[in-house]
PDB file of C-alpha atoms in Angstrom:
ATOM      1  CA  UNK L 286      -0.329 -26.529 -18.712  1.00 76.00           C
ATOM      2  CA  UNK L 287       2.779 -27.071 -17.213  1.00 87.00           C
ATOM      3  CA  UNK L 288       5.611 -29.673 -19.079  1.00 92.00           C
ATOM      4  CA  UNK L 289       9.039 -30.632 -19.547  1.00 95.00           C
ATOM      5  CA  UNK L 290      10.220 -32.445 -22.735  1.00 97.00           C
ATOM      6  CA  UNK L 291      12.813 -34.916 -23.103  1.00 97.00           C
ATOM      7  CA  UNK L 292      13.754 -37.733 -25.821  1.00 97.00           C
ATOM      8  CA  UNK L 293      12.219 -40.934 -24.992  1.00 96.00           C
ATOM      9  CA  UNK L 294      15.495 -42.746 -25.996  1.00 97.00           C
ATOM     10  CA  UNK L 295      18.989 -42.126 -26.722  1.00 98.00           C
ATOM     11  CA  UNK L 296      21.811 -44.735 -27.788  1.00 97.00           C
ATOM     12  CA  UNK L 297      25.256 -44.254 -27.321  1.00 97.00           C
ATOM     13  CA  UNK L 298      28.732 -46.014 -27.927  1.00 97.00           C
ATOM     14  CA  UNK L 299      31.039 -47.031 -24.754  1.00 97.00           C
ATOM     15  CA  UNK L 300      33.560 -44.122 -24.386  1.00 97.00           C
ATOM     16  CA  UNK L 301      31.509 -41.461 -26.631  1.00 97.00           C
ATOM     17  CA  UNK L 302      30.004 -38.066 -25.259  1.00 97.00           C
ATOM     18  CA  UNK L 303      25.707 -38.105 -25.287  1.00 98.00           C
ATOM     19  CA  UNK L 304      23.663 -35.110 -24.339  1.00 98.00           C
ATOM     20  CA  UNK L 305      20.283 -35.608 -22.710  1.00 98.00           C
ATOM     21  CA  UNK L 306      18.180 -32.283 -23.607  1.00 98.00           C
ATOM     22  CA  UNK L 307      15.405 -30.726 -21.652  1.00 98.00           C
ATOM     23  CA  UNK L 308      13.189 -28.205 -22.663  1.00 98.00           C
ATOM     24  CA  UNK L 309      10.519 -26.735 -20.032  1.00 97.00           C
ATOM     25  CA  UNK L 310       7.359 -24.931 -19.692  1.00 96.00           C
ATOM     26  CA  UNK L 311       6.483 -24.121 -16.426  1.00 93.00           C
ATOM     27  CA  UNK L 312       4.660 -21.211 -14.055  1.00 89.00           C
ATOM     28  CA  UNK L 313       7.621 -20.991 -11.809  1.00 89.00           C
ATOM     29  CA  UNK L 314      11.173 -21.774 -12.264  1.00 91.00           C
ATOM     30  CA  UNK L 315      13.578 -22.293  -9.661  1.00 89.00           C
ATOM     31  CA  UNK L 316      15.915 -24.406 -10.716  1.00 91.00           C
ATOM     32  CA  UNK L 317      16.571 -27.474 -13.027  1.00 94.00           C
ATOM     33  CA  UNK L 318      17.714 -31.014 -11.872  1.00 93.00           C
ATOM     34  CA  UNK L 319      18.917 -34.003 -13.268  1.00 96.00           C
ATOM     35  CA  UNK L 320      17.893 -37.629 -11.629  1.00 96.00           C
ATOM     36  CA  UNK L 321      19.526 -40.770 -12.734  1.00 97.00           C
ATOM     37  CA  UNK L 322      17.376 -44.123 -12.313  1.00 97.00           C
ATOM     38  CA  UNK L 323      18.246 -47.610 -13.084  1.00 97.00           C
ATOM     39  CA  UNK L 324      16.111 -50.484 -13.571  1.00 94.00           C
ATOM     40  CA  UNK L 325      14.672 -51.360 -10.231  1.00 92.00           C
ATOM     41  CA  UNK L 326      15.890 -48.896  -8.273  1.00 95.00           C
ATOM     42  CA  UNK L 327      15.207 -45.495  -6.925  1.00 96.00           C
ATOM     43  CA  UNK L 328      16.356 -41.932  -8.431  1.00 96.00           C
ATOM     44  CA  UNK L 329      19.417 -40.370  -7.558  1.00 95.00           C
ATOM     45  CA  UNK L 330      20.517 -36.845  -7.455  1.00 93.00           C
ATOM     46  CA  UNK L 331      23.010 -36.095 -10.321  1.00 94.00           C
ATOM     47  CA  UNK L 332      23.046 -32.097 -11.081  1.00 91.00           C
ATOM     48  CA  UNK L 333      21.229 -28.977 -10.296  1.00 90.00           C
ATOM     49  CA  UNK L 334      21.243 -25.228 -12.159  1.00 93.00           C
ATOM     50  CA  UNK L 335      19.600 -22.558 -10.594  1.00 90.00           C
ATOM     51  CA  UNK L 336      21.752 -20.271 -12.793  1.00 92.00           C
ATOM     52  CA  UNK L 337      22.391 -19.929 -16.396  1.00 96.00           C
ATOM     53  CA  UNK L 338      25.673 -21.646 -17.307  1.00 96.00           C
ATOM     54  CA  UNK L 339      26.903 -25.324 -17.213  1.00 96.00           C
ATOM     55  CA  UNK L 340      27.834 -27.447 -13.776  1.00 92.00           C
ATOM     56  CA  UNK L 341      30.189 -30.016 -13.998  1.00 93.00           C
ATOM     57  CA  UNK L 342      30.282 -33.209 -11.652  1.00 88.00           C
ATOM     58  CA  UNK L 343      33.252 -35.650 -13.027  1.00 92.00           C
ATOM     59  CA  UNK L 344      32.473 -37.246 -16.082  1.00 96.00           C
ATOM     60  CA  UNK L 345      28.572 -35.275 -15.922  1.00 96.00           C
ATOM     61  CA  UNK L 346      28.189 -31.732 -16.672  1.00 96.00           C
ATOM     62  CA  UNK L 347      24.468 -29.935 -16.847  1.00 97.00           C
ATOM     63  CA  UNK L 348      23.617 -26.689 -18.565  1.00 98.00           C
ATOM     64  CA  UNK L 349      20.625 -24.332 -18.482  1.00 97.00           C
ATOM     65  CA  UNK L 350      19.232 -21.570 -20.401  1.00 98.00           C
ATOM     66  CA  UNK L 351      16.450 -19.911 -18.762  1.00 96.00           C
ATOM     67  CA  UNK L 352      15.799 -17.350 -21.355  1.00 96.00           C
ATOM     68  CA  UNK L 353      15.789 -19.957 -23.866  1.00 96.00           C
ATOM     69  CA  UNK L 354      13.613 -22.414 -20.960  1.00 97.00           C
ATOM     70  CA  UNK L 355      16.098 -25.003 -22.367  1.00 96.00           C
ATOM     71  CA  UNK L 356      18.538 -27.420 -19.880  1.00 98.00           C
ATOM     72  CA  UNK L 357      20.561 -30.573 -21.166  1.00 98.00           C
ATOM     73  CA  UNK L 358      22.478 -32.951 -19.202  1.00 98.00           C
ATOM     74  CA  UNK L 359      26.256 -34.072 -20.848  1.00 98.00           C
ATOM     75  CA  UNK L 360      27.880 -37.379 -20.071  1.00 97.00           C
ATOM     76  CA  UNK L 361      31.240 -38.074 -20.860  1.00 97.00           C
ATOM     77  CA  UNK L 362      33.231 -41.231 -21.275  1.00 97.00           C
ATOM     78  CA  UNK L 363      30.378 -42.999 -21.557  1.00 98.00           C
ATOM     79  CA  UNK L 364      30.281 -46.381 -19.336  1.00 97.00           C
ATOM     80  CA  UNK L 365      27.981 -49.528 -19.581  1.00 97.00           C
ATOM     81  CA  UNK L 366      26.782 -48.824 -16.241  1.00 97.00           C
ATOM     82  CA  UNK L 367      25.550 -45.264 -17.507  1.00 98.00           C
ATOM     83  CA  UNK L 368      22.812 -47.585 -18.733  1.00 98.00           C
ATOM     84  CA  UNK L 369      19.584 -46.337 -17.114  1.00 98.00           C
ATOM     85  CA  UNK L 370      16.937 -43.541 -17.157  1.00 97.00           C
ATOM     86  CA  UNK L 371      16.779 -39.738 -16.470  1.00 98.00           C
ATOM     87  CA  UNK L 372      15.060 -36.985 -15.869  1.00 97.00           C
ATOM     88  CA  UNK L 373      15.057 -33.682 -15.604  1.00 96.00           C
ATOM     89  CA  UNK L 374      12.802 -32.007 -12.876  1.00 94.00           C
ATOM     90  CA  UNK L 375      12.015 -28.061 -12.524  1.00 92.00           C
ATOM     91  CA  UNK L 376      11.166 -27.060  -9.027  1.00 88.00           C
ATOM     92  CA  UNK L 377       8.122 -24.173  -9.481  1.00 87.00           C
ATOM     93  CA  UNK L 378       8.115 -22.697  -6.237  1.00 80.00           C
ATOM     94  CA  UNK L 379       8.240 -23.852  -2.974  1.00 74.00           C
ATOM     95  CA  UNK L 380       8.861 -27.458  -2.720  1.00 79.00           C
ATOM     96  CA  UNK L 381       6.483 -27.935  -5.568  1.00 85.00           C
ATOM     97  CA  UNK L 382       8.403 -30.017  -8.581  1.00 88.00           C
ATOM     98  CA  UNK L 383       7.488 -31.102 -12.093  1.00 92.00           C
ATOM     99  CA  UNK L 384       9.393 -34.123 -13.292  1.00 94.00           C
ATOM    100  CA  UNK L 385       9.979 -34.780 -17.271  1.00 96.00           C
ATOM    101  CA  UNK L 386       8.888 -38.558 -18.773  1.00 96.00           C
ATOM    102  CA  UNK L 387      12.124 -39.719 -18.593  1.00 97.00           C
ATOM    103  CA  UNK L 388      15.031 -40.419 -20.957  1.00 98.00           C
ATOM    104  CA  UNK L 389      16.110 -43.968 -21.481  1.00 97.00           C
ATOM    105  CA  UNK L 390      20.099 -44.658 -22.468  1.00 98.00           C
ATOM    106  CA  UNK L 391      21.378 -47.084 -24.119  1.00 98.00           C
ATOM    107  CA  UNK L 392      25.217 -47.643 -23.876  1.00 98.00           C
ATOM    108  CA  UNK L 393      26.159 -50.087 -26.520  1.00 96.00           C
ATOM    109  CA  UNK L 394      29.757 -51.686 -25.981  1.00 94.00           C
TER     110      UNK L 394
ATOM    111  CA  UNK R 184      23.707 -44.167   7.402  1.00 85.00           C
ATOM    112  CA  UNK R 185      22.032 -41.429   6.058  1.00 83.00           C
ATOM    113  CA  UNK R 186      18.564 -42.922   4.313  1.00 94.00           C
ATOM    114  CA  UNK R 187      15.112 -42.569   3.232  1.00 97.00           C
ATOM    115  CA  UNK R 188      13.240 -45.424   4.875  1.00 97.00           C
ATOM    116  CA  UNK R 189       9.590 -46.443   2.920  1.00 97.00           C
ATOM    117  CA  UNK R 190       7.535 -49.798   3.941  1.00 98.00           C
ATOM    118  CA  UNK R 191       5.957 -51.795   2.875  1.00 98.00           C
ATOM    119  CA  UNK R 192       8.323 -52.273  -0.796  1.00 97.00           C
ATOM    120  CA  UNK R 193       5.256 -54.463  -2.080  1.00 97.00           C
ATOM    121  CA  UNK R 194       1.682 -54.439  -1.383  1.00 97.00           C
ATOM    122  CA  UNK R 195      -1.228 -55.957  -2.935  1.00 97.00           C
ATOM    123  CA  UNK R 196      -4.812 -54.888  -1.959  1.00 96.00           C
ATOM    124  CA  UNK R 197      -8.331 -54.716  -3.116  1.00 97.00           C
ATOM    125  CA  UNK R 198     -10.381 -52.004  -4.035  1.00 97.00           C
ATOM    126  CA  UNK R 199     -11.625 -49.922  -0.851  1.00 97.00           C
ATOM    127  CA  UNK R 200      -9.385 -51.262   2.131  1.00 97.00           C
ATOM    128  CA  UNK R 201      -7.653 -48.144   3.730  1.00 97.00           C
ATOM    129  CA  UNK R 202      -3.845 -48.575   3.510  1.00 97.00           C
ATOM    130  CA  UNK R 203      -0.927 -46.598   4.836  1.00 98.00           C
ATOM    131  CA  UNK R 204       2.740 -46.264   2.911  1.00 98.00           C
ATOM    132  CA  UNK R 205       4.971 -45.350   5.983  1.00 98.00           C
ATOM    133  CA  UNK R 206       8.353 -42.936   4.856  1.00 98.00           C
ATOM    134  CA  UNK R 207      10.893 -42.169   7.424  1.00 98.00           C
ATOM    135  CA  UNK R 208      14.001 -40.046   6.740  1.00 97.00           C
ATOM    136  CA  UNK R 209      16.834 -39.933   9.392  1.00 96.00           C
ATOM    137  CA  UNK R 210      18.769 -36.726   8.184  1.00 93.00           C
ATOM    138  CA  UNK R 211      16.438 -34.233  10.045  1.00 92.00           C
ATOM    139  CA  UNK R 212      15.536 -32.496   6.079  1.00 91.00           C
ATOM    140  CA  UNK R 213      12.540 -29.486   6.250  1.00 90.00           C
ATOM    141  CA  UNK R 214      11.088 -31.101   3.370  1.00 91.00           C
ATOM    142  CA  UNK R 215       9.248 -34.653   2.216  1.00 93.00           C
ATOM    143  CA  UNK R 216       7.895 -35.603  -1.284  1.00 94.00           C
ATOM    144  CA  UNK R 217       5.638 -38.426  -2.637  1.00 97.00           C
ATOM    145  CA  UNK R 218       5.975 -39.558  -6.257  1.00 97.00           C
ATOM    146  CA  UNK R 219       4.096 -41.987  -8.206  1.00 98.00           C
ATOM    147  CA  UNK R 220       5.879 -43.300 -10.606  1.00 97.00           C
ATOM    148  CA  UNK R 221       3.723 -44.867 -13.844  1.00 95.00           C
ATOM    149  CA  UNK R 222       5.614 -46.333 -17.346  1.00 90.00           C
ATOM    150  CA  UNK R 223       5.533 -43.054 -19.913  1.00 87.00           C
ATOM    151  CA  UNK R 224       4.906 -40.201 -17.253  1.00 89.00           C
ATOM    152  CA  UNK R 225       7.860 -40.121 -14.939  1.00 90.00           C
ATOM    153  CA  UNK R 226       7.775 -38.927 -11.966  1.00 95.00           C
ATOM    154  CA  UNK R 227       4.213 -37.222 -10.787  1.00 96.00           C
ATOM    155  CA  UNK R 228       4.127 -35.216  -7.218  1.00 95.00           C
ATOM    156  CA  UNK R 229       1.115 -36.452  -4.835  1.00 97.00           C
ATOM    157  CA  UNK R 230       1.914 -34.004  -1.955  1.00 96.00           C
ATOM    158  CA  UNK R 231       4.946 -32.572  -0.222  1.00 93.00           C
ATOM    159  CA  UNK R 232       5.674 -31.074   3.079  1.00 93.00           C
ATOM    160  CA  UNK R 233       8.063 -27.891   3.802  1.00 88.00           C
ATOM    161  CA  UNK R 234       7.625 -28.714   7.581  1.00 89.00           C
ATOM    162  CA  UNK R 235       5.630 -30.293  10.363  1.00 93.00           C
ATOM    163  CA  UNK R 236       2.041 -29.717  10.240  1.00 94.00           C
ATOM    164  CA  UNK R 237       2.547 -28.227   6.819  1.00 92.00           C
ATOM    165  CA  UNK R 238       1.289 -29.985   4.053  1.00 95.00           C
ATOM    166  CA  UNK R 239       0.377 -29.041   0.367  1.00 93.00           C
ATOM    167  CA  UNK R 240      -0.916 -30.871  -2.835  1.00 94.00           C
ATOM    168  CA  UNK R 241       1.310 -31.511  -5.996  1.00 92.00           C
ATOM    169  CA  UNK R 242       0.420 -32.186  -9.397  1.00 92.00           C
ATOM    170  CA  UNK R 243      -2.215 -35.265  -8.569  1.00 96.00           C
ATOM    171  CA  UNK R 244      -3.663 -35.328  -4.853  1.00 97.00           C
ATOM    172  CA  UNK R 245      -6.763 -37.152  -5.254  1.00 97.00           C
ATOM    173  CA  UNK R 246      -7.328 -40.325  -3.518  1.00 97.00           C
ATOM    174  CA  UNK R 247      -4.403 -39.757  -1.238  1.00 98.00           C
ATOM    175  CA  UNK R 248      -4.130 -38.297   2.469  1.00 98.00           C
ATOM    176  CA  UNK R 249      -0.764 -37.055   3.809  1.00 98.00           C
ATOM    177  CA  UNK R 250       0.411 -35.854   7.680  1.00 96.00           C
ATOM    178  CA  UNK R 251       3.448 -34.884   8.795  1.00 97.00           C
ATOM    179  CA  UNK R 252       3.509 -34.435  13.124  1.00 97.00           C
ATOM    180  CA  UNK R 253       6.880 -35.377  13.357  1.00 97.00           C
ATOM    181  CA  UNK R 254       9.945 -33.997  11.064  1.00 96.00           C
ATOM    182  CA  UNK R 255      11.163 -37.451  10.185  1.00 97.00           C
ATOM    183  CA  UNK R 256       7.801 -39.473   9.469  1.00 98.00           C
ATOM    184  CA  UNK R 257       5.619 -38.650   6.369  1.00 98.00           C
ATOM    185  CA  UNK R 258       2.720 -41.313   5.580  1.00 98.00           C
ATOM    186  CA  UNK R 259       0.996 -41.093   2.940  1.00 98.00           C
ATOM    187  CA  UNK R 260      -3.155 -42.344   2.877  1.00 98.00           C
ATOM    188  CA  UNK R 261      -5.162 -44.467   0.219  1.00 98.00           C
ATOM    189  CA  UNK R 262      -8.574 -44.237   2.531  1.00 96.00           C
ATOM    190  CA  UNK R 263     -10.353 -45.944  -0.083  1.00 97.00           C
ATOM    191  CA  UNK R 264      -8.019 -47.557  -2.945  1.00 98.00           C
ATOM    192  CA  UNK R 265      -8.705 -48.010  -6.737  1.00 98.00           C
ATOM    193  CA  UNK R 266      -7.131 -49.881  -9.394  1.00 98.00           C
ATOM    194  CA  UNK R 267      -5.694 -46.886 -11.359  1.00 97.00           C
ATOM    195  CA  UNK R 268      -3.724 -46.043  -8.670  1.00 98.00           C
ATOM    196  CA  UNK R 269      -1.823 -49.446  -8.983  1.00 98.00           C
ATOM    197  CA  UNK R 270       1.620 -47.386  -9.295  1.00 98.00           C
ATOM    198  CA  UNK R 271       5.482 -47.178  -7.979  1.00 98.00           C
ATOM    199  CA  UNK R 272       5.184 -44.786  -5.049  1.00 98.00           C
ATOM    200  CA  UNK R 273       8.305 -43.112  -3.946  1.00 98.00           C
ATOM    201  CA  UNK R 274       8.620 -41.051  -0.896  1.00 97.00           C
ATOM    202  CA  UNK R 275      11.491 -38.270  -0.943  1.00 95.00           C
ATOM    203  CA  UNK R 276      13.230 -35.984   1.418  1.00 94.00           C
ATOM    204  CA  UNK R 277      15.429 -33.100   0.907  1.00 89.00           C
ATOM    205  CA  UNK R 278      17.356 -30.270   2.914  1.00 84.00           C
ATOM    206  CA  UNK R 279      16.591 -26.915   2.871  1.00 69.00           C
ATOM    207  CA  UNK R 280      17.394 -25.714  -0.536  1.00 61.00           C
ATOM    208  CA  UNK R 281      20.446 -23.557  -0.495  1.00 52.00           C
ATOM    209  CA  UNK R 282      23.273 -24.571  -2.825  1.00 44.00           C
ATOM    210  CA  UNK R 283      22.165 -27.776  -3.423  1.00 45.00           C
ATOM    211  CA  UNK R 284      18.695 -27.113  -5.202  1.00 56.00           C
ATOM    212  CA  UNK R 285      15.978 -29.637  -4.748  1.00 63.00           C
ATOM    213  CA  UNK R 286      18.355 -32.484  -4.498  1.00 80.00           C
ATOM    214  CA  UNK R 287      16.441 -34.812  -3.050  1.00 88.00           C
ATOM    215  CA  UNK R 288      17.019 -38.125  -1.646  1.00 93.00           C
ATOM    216  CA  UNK R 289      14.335 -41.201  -2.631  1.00 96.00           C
ATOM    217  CA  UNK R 290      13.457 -44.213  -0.666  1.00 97.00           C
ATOM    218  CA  UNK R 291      13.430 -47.720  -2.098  1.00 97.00           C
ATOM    219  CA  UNK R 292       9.598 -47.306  -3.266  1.00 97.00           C
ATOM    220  CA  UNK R 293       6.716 -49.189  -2.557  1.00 98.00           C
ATOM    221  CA  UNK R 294       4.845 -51.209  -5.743  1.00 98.00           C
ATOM    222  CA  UNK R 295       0.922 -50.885  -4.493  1.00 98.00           C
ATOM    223  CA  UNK R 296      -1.201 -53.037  -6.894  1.00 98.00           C
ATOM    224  CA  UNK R 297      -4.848 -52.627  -6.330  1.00 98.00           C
ATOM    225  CA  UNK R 298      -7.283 -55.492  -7.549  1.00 97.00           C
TER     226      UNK R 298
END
């Protein structure tokens, strides 16, 4: 079958570095992306790889190994409102996409 | 302002009523998404659309009904509701791929509970 693995949980300091890793197994792979949800709300659109290499957006960056069917999602300067959960999502062809369980952070101050 | 428009946001119904989630998106995107959303499994596709009139299932289909005869509007169907689809629906849209990937932009949901 078809899955995406992330950690359920990660905790992190105020001002540290976390990385959020994502490793996939999927028929089709078109590209990885990185959602950011907080409590209550609906997911956002942080990062997308279609190619090997890492992306950087500010204080996120996002990196993807397709030969390795391995993506992780950096955050730097870590800020309480980082606070929330995400996911990583592979798009298998088409429109068709396959969304990890989710990855909740913690920021402590 | 560019947005991803779902109604109702809350709904409670019993077992067997027909209901329909309404999703408008006002950026004129090819393609439209549902999601439920259930605690532990993320994000699951229902159905998506790459364009009027064309419609295909995602990862769990059953029990729902989708259309899409306008580019903007994508309902999505419970004909005949159960309890284990008490969920957080979301209803996304998203330009043609390009650069930008699947990037797609989510409504507000819509928590269905179904007694």
């Amino acid at each position: 079958g078809q899955s995406l693995e992330q950690p359920s949980e990660v905790t992190a300091v105020e001002g540290a570095i976390v990385q959020i890793n994502c490793t996939y197994q999927t028929s089709g792979f078109y590209g990885l992306s990185w959602y950011q949800q907080h409590d209550g709300g609906a997911p956002t659109f942080l990062s997308y790889n279609a190619l090997d290499g890492l992306e950087e957006t500010g204080r996120f960056s996002s990196f993807l190994s397709r030969s390795d069917s391995y993506g992780y999602l950096l955050l730097q300067e870590l800020q309480m409102k980082d606070s929330a959960s995400y996911f990583c999502a592979v798009n298998t062809g088409g429109f068709k996409t396959i969304f990890g369980a989710g990855t909740r952070l913690f920021v402590k101050a | 302002e560019a947005q991803v428009t779902q109604n109702p946001r809350y709904l409670i119904t019993v077992t067997g009523k027909k209901l329909t989630v309404t999703c408008s998106q006002n950026m004129n995107h090819e393609y439209m998404s549902w999601y439920r959303q259930d605690p532990g499994l993320g994000l699951r596709q229902i159905y998506y659309s790459m364009n009027v009139e064309v419609t295909d299932k995602g990862d769990v289909p059953e029990g729902y009904k989708v259309s899409r005869k306008e580019k903007r509007n994508f309902p999505l169907i419970l004909e005949s509701p159960s309890p284990n689809q008490t969920s957080l629906y979301f209803c996304a849209s998203s330009p043609d791929r390009g650069a930008r990937g699947t990037e797609a932009f989510f409504g507000q949901g819509t928590r269905l509970t179904v007694v």
